[in-house]
Coordinates of C-alpha atoms and ligand atoms in Angstrom, one line a residue:
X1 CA 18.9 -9.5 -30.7
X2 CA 15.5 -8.6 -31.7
X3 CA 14.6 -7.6 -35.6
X4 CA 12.6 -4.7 -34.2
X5 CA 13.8 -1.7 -32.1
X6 CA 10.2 -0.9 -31.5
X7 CA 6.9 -2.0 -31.5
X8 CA 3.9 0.0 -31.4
X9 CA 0.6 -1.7 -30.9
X10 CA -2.4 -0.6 -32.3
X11 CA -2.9 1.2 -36.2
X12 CA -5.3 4.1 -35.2
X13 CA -4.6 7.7 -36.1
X14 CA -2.1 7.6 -33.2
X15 CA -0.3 4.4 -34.0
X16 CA 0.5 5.2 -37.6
X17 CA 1.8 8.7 -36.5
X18 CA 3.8 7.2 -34.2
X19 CA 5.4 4.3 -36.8
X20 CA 5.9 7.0 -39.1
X21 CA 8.2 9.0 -36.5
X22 CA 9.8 6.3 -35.4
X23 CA 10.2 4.6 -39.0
X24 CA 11.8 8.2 -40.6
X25 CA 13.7 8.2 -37.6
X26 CA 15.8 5.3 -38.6
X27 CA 14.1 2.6 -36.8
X28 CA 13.1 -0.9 -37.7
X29 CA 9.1 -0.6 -36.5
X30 CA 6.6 -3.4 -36.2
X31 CA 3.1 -2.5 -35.9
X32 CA 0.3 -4.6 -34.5
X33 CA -3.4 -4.1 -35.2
X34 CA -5.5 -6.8 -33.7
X35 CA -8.6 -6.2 -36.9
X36 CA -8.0 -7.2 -39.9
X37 CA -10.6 -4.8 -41.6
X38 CA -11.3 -1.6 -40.4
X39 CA -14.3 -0.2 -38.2
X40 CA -15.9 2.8 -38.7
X41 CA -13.7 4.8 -37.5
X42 CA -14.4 8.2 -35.3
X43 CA -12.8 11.6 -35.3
X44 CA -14.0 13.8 -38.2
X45 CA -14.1 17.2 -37.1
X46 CA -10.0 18.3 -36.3
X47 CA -9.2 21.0 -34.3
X48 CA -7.1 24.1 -35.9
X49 CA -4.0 22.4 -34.8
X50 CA -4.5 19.3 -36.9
X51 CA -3.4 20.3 -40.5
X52 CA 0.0 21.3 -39.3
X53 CA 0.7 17.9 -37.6
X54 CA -0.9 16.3 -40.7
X55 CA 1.3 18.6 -42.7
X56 CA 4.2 17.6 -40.9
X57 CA 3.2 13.8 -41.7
X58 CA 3.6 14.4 -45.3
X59 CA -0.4 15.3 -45.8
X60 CA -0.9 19.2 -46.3
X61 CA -4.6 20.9 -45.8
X62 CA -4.4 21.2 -49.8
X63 CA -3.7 17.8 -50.8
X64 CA -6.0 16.6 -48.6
X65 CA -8.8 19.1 -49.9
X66 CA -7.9 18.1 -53.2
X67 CA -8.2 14.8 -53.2
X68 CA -11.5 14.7 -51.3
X69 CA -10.6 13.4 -47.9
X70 CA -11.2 16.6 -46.2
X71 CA -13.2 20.0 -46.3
X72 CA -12.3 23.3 -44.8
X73 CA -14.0 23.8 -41.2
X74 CA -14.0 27.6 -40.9
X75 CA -16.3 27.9 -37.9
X76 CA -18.1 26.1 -35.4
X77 CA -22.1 26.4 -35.2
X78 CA -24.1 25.5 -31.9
X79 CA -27.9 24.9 -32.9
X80 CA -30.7 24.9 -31.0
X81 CA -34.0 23.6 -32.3
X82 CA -35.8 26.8 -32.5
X83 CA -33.2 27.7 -35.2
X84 CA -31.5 29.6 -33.2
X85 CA -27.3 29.6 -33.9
X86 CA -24.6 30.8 -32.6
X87 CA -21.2 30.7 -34.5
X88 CA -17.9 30.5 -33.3
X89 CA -15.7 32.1 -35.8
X90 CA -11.8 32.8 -35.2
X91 CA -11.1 36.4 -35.4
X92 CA -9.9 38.1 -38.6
X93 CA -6.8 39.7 -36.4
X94 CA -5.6 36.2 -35.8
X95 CA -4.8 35.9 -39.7
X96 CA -2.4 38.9 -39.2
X97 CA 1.6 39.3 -37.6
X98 CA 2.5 38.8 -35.3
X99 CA 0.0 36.3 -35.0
X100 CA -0.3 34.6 -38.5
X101 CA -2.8 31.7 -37.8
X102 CA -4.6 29.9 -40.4
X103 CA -8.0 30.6 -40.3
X104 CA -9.2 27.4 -41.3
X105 CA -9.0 23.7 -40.5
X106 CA -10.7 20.3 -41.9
X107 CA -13.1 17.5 -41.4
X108 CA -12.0 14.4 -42.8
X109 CA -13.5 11.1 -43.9
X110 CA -11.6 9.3 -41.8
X111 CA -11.2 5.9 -43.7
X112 CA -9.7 8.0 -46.8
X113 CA -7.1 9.6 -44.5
X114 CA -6.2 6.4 -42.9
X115 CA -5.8 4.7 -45.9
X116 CA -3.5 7.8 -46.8
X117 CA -1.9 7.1 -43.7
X118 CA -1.2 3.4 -44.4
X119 CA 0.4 4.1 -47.4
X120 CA 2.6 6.6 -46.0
X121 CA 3.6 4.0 -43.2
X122 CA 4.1 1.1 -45.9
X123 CA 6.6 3.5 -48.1
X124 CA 8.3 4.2 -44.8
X125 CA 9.1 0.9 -44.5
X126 CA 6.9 -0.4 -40.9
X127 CA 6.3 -3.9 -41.0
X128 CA 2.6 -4.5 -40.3
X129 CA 1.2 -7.1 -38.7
X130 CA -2.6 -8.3 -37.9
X131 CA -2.5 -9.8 -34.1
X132 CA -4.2 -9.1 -31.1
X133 CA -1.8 -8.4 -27.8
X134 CA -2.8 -10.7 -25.4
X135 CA -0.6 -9.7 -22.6
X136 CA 2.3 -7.7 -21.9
X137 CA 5.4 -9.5 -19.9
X138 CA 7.1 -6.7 -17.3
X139 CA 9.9 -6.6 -14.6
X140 CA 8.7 -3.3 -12.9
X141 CA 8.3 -0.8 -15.0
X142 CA 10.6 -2.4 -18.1
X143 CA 8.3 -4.4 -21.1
X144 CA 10.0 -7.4 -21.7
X145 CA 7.8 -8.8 -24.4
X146 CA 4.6 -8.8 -25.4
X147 CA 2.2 -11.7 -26.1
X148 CA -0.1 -11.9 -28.8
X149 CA -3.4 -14.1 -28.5
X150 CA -1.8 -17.2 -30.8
X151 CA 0.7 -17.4 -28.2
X152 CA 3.7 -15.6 -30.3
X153 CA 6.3 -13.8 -28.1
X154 CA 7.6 -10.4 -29.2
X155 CA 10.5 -8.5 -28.8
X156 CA 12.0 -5.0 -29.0
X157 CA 13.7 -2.2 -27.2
X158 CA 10.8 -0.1 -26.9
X159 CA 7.0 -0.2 -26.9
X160 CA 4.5 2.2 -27.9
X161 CA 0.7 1.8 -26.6
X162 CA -1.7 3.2 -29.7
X163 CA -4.5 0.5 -28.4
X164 CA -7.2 3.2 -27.7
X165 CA -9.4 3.8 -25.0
X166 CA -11.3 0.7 -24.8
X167 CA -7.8 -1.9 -24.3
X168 CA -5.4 0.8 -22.6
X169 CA -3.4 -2.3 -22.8
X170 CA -0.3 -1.1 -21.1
X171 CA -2.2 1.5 -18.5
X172 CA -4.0 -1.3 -17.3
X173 CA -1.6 -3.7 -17.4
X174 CA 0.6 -1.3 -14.8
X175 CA -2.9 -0.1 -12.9
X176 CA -2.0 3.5 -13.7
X177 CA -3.7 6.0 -11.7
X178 CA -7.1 7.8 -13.9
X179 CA -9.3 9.8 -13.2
X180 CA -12.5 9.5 -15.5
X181 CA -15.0 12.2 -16.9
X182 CA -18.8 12.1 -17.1
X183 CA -20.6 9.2 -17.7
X184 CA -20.5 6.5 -19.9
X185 CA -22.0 7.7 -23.3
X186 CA -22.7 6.2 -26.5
X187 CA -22.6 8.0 -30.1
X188 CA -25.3 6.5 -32.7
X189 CA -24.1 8.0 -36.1
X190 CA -24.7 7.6 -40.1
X191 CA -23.9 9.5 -42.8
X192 CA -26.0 11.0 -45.4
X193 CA -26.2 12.5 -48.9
X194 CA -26.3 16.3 -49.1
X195 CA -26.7 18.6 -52.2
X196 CA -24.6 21.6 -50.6
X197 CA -22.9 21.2 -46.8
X198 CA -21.7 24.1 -45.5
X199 CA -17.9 24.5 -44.2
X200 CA -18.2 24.3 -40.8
X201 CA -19.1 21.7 -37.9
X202 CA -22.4 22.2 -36.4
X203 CA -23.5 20.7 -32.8
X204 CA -27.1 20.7 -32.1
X205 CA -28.3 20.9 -29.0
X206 CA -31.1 18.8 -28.3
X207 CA -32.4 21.0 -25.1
X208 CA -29.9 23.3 -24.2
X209 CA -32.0 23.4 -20.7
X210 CA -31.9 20.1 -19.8
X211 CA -29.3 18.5 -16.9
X212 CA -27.4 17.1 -19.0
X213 CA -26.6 17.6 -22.4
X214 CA -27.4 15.8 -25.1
X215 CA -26.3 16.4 -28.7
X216 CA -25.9 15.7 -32.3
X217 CA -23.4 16.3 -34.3
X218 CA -23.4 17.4 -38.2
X219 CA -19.7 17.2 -39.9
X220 CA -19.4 17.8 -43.8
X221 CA -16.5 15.2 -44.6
X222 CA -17.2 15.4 -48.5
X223 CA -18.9 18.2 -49.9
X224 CA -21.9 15.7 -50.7
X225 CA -21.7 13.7 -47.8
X226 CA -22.4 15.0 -44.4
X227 CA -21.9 12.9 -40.7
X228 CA -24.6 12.8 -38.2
X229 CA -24.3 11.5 -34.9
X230 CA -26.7 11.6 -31.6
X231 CA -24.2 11.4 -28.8
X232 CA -26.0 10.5 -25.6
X233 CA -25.4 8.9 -21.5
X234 CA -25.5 5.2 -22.0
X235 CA -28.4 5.2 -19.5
X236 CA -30.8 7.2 -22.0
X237 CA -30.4 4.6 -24.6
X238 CA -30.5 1.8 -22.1
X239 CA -34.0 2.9 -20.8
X240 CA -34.5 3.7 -24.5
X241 CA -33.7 0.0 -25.5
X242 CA -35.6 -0.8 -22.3
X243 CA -39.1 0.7 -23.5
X244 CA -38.2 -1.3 -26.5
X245 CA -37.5 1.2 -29.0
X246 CA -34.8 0.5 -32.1
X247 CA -31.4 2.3 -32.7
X248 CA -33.0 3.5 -35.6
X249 CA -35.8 5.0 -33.7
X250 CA -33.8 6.6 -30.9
X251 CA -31.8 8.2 -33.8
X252 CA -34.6 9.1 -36.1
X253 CA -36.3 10.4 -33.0
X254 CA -33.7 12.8 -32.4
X255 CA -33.0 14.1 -36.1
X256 CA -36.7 14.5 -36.6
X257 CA -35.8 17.6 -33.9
X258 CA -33.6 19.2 -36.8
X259 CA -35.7 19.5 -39.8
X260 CA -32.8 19.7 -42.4
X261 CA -31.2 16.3 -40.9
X262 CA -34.7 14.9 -40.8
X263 CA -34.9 15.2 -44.3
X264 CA -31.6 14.0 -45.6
X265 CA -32.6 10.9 -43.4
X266 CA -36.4 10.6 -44.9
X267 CA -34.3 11.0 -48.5
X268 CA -31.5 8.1 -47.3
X269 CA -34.7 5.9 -46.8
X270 CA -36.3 6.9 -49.6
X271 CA -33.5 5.8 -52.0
X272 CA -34.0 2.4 -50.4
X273 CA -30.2 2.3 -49.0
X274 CA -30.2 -0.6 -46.2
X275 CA -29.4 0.7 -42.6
X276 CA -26.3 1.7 -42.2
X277 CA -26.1 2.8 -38.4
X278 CA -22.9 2.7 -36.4
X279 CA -22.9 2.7 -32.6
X280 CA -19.8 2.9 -30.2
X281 CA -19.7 3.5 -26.4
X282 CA -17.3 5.5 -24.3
X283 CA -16.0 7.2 -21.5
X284 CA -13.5 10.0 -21.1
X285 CA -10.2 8.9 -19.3
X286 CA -7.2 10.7 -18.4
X287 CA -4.3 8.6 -17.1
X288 CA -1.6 11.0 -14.9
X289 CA 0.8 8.6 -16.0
X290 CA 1.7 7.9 -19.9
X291 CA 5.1 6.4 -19.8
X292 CA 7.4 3.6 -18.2
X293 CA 10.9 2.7 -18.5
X294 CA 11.2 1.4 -22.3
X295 CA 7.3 2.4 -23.5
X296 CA 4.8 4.9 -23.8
X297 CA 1.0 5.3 -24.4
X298 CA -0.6 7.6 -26.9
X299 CA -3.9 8.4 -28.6
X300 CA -6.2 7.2 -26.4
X301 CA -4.4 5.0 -25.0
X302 CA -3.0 7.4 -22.6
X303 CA -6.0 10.1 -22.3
X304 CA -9.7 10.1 -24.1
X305 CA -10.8 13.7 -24.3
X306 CA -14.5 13.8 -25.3
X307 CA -16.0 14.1 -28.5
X308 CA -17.1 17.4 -28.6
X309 CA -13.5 19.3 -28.2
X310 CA -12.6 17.7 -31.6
X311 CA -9.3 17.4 -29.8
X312 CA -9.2 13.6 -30.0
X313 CA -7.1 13.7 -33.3
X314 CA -4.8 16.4 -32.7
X315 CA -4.0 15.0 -29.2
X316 CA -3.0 11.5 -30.8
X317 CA -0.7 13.4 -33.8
X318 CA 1.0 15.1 -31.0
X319 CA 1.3 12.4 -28.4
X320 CA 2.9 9.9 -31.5
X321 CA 5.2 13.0 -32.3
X322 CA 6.6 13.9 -28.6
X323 CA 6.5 9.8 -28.0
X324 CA 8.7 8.8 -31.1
X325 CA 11.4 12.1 -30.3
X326 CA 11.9 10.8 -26.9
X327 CA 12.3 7.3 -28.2
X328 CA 14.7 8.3 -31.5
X329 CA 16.7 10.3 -28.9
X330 CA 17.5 7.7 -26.5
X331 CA 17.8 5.0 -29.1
X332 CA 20.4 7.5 -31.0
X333 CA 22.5 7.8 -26.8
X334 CA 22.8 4.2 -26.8
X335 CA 20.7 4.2 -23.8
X336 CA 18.4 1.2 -22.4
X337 CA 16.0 3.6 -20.5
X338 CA 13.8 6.1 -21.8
X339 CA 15.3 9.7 -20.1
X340 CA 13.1 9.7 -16.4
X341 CA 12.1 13.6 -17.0
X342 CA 11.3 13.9 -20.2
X343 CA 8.9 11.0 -19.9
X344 CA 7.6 12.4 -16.8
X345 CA 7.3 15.7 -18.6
X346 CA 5.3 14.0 -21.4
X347 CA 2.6 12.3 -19.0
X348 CA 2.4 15.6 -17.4
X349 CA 1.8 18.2 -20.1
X350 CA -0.4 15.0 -21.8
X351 CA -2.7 14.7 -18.0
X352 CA -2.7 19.0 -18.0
X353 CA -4.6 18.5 -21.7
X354 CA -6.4 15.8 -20.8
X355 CA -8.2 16.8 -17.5
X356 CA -8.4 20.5 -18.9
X357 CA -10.6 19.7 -22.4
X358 CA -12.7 17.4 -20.5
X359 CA -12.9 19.1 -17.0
X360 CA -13.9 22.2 -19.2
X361 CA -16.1 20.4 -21.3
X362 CA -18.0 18.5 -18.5
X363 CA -18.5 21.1 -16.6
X364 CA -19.2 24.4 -19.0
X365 CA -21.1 22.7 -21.4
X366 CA -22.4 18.8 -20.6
X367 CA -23.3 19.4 -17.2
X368 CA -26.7 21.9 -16.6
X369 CA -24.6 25.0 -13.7
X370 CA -22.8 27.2 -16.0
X371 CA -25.4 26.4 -18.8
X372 CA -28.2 27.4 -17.2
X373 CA -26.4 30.8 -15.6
X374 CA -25.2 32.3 -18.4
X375 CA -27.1 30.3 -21.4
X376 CA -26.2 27.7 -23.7
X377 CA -24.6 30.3 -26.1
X378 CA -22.6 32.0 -23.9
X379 CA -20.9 28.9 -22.2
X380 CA -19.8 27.6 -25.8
X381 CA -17.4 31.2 -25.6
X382 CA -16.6 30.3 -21.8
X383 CA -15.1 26.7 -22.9
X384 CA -14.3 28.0 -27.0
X385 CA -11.8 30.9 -26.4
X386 CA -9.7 29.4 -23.7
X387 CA -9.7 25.8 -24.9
X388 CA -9.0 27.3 -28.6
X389 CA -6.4 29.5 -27.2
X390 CA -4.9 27.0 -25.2
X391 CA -4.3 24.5 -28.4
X392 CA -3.0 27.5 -30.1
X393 CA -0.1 28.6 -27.4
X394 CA 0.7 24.4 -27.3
X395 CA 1.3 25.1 -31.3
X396 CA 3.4 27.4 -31.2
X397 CA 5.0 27.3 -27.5
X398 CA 5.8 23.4 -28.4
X399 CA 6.3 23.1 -24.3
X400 CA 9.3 20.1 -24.4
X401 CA 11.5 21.0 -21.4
X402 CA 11.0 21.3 -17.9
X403 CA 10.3 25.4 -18.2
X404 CA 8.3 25.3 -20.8
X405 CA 6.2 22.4 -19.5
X406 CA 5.7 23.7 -15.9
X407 CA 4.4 27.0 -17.5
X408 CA 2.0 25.4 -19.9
X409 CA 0.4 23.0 -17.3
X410 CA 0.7 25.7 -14.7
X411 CA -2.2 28.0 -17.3
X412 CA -4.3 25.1 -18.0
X413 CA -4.2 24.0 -14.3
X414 CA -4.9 28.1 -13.7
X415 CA -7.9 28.0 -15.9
X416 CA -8.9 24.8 -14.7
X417 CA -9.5 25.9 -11.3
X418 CA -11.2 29.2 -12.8
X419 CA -13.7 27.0 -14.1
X420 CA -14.3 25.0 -11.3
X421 CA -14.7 28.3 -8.9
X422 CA -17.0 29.5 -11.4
X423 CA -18.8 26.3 -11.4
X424 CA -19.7 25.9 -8.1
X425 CA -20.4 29.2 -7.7
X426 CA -23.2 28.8 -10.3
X427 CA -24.2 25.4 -8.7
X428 CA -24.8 27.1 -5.3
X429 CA -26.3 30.1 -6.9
X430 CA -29.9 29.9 -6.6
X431 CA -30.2 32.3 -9.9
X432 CA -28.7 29.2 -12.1
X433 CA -31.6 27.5 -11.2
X434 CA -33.5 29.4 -13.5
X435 CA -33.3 29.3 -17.4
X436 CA -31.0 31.5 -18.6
X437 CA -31.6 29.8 -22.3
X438 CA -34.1 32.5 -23.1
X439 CA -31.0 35.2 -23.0
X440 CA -29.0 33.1 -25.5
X441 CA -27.8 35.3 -28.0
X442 CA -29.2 34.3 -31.4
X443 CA -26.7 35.2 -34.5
X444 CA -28.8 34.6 -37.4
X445 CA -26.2 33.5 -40.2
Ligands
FAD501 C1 -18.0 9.1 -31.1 C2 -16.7 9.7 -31.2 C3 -16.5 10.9 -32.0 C4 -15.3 11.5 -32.1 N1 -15.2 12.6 -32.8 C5 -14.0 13.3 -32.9 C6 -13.9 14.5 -33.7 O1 -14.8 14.9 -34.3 N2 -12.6 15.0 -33.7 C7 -11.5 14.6 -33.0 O2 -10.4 15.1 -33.1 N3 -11.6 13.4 -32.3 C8 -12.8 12.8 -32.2 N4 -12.9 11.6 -31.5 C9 -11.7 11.1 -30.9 C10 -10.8 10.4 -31.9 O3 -11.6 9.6 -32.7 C11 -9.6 9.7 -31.3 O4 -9.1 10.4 -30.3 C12 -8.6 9.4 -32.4 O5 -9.1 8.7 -33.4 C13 -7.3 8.7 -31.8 O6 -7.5 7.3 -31.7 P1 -6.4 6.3 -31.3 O7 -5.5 6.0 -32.5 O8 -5.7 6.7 -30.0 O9 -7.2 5.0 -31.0 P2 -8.1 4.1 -31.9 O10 -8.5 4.8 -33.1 O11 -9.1 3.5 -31.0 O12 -7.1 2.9 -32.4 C14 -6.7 1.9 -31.5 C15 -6.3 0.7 -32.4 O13 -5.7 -0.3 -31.5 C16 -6.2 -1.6 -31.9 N5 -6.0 -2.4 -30.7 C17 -6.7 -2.4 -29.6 N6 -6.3 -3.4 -28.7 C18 -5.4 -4.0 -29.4 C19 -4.6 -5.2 -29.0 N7 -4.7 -5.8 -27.9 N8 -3.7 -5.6 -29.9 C20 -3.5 -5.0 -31.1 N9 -4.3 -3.9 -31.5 C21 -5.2 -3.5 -30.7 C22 -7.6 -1.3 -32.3 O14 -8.1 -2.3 -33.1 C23 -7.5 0.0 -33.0 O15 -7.3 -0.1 -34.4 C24 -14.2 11.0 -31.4 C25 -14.3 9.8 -30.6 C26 -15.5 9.2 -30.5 C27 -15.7 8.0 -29.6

């Protein structure tokens, strides 16, 4: 018999969420994280969803505030580099019954709340392990064991994937169909002293005209300390790299568009800090299928939604969530299989998000169509309200069975298409060939 019931590789955001399910659940969890020390990790700006999946991890909005891992995100705030903003604001109404929603959400510094994490997970009683999964052994759809790279064999009853985007360890290892978004692209962040940061996320748009967009992001995660990151396709900073220009000149190239970040990177330098640049690369990738037999993917893993719905972290608390119940109720039957519809269920309400945020994202905001029609400002309410809306119903609809679940994915899939009529309608349309930027409308905060 194996020690573990369950094994859960991979110790992002998603894969301690999921250990700490799974280990309050009653089961004997071993968790597997192939780096010893972490990276930088990514995913500072949460969605209004987060704090009550955080809350229901043991870490409310308050404690969290209070001991300086997060700050409140009231608002989102699309800059252009005339000055020009436009703020995305949840509406008072929403505050009040029926409704009740809190106004409010965080941006975190991400090592603090995983090292908040990792406590939690220690007290609960998961036995971590540093190993990199080599391979995963399989008869069908069933994990038999997984193998790590020194050759150890591992054992348990169930498997969760938290491996992240890049591995997709057990999507790949079953070739499980995906379909991917937009183009490779690569984030070039730092972080930077502030005197005041103000409680909100702001996206800057480099040139809200252009094809494609480009942006940087600006996310308070300490009320001194503010993260800025230049989020680009991979093929600008190749021919970038090409022409022979530095990280650190692509980056300082595009702060030097934003005169406040300019600054609080002249004053980093000034100070005589040494370069502290981060780079990662990515592309968005929705698997259809999330689930086998005896395992399931989450995070990441099982669907990448990109950057700028600040849905990555909020997708991975709910994932490990809906994983662990499926597990914890089959392990608590007796049975050896995971139930076939709820796991099919899972992959499809977890594909629905997935090609939804990013289909919506690619299209209303990344790519130049819609843009251009109705201007930059206006497209962020054409993605904002129904993608904000659309976390909210999941919130509070918590779609589990069948009805519930057809529903939810029948909106999004609703909307979807919507968006794609409306899309190539504005492609075709010779009008969306001219600049709508001009009619942006300018709140000035
Ligand atoms: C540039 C960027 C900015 C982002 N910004 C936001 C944001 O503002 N808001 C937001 O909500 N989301 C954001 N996201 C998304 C968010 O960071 C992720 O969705 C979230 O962190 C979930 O990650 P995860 O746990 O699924 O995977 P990861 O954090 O990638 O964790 C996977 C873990 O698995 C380990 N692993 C991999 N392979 C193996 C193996 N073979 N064996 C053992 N261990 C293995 C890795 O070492 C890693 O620790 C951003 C993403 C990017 C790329």
């Amino acid at each position: 018999m194996s020690t573990y019931d369950v094994i859960v590789v991979g110790s992002g955001i998603a894969g301690m969420a999921a250990c700490l399910n799974l280990a309050r659940g009653g089961l004997r969890v071993l968790s597997i994280e192939a780096e010893a020390s972490e990276e930088d990790p990514v995913g500072e700006s949460l969605d209004w969803s987060s704090p009550d999946l955080l809350r229901a991890l043991g870490l409310p909005m308050d404690r969290l505030i209070d001991e300086d891992i997060a700050t409140y995100k009231r608002h989102v705030i699309l800059r252009m580099p005339d000055g020009c903003e436009q703020h995305y604001v949840p509406g008072e109404w929403l505050a009040k019954r029926p409704w009740k929603v809190n106004l409010a959400t965080i941006h975190v510094d991400r090592r603090r709340l995983n090292q908040a994490l990792r406590n939690l997970v220690q007290e609960a009683g998961v036995v971590t392990r540093i190993a990199r999964v080599a391979s995963v052994e399989s008869d069908g759809r069933h994990i038999l064991a997984l193998h790590t790279a020194s050759g150890e064999r591992l054992e348990a009853r169930w498997y969760v994937d938290a491996s992240g985007s890049a591995a997709a360890l057990f999507p790949r290892h079953f070739r499980l169909p995906a379909r991917d978004y937009g183009p490779h692209k690569v984030a070039i962040w730092d972080y930077f002293e502030v005197e005041e940061s103000v409680e909100g996320t702001t996206l800057n748009a480099d040139q809200p005209d252009c094809e494609y967009l480009e942006w940087v992001w600006q996310i308070p995660v300490h009320p001194h300390v503010v993260s800025v990151g230049y989020v680009a396709r991979a093929e600008t900073i190749r021919d970038d790299r090409r022409a022979g220009r530095s990280l650190e000149e692509i980056f300082a190239t595009q702060l030097a568009r934003f005169p406040e970040l300019a600054a609080a990177r002249d004053e980093k330098q000034r100070s005589g800090e040494p370069p502290t640049l981060r780079t990662t690369s990515f592309r968005c990738r929705v698997h259809n299928e999330a689930a086998g037999t005896n395992w399931l993917a989450v995070g990441e893993s099982a669907a990448m939604v990109d950057p700028m719905t600040s849905n990555g972290v909020t997708a991975a608390l709910r994932h490990a969530e809906e994983a662990a119940s499926l597990i914890l109720r089959a392990h608590r039957k007796n049975k050896t299989s995971l139930p076939r519809l709820g796991t099919w269920l899972y992959s499809r309400r977890i594909a629905a998000l997935g090609h939804f945020f990013n289909s919506g994202i690619e299209k209303v905001i990344y790519d130049w169509p819609i843009r251009r029609r109705v201007g930059i400002a206006r497209a962020g309410d054409v993605y904002t309200i129904p993608a904000w809306l659309m976390n909210l119903v999941y919130a509070r609809m918590r779609p589990r069975g069948a009805l519930k679940t057809a529903l939810y994915t029948g909106i999004t899939t609703l909307l979807r298409g919507s968006l794609s009529i409306f899309y190539w309608f504005s492609r075709r349309s010779r009008k969306s060939r001219r600049s709508a930027s001009a009619d942006a409308v300018c709140t000035i905060p």
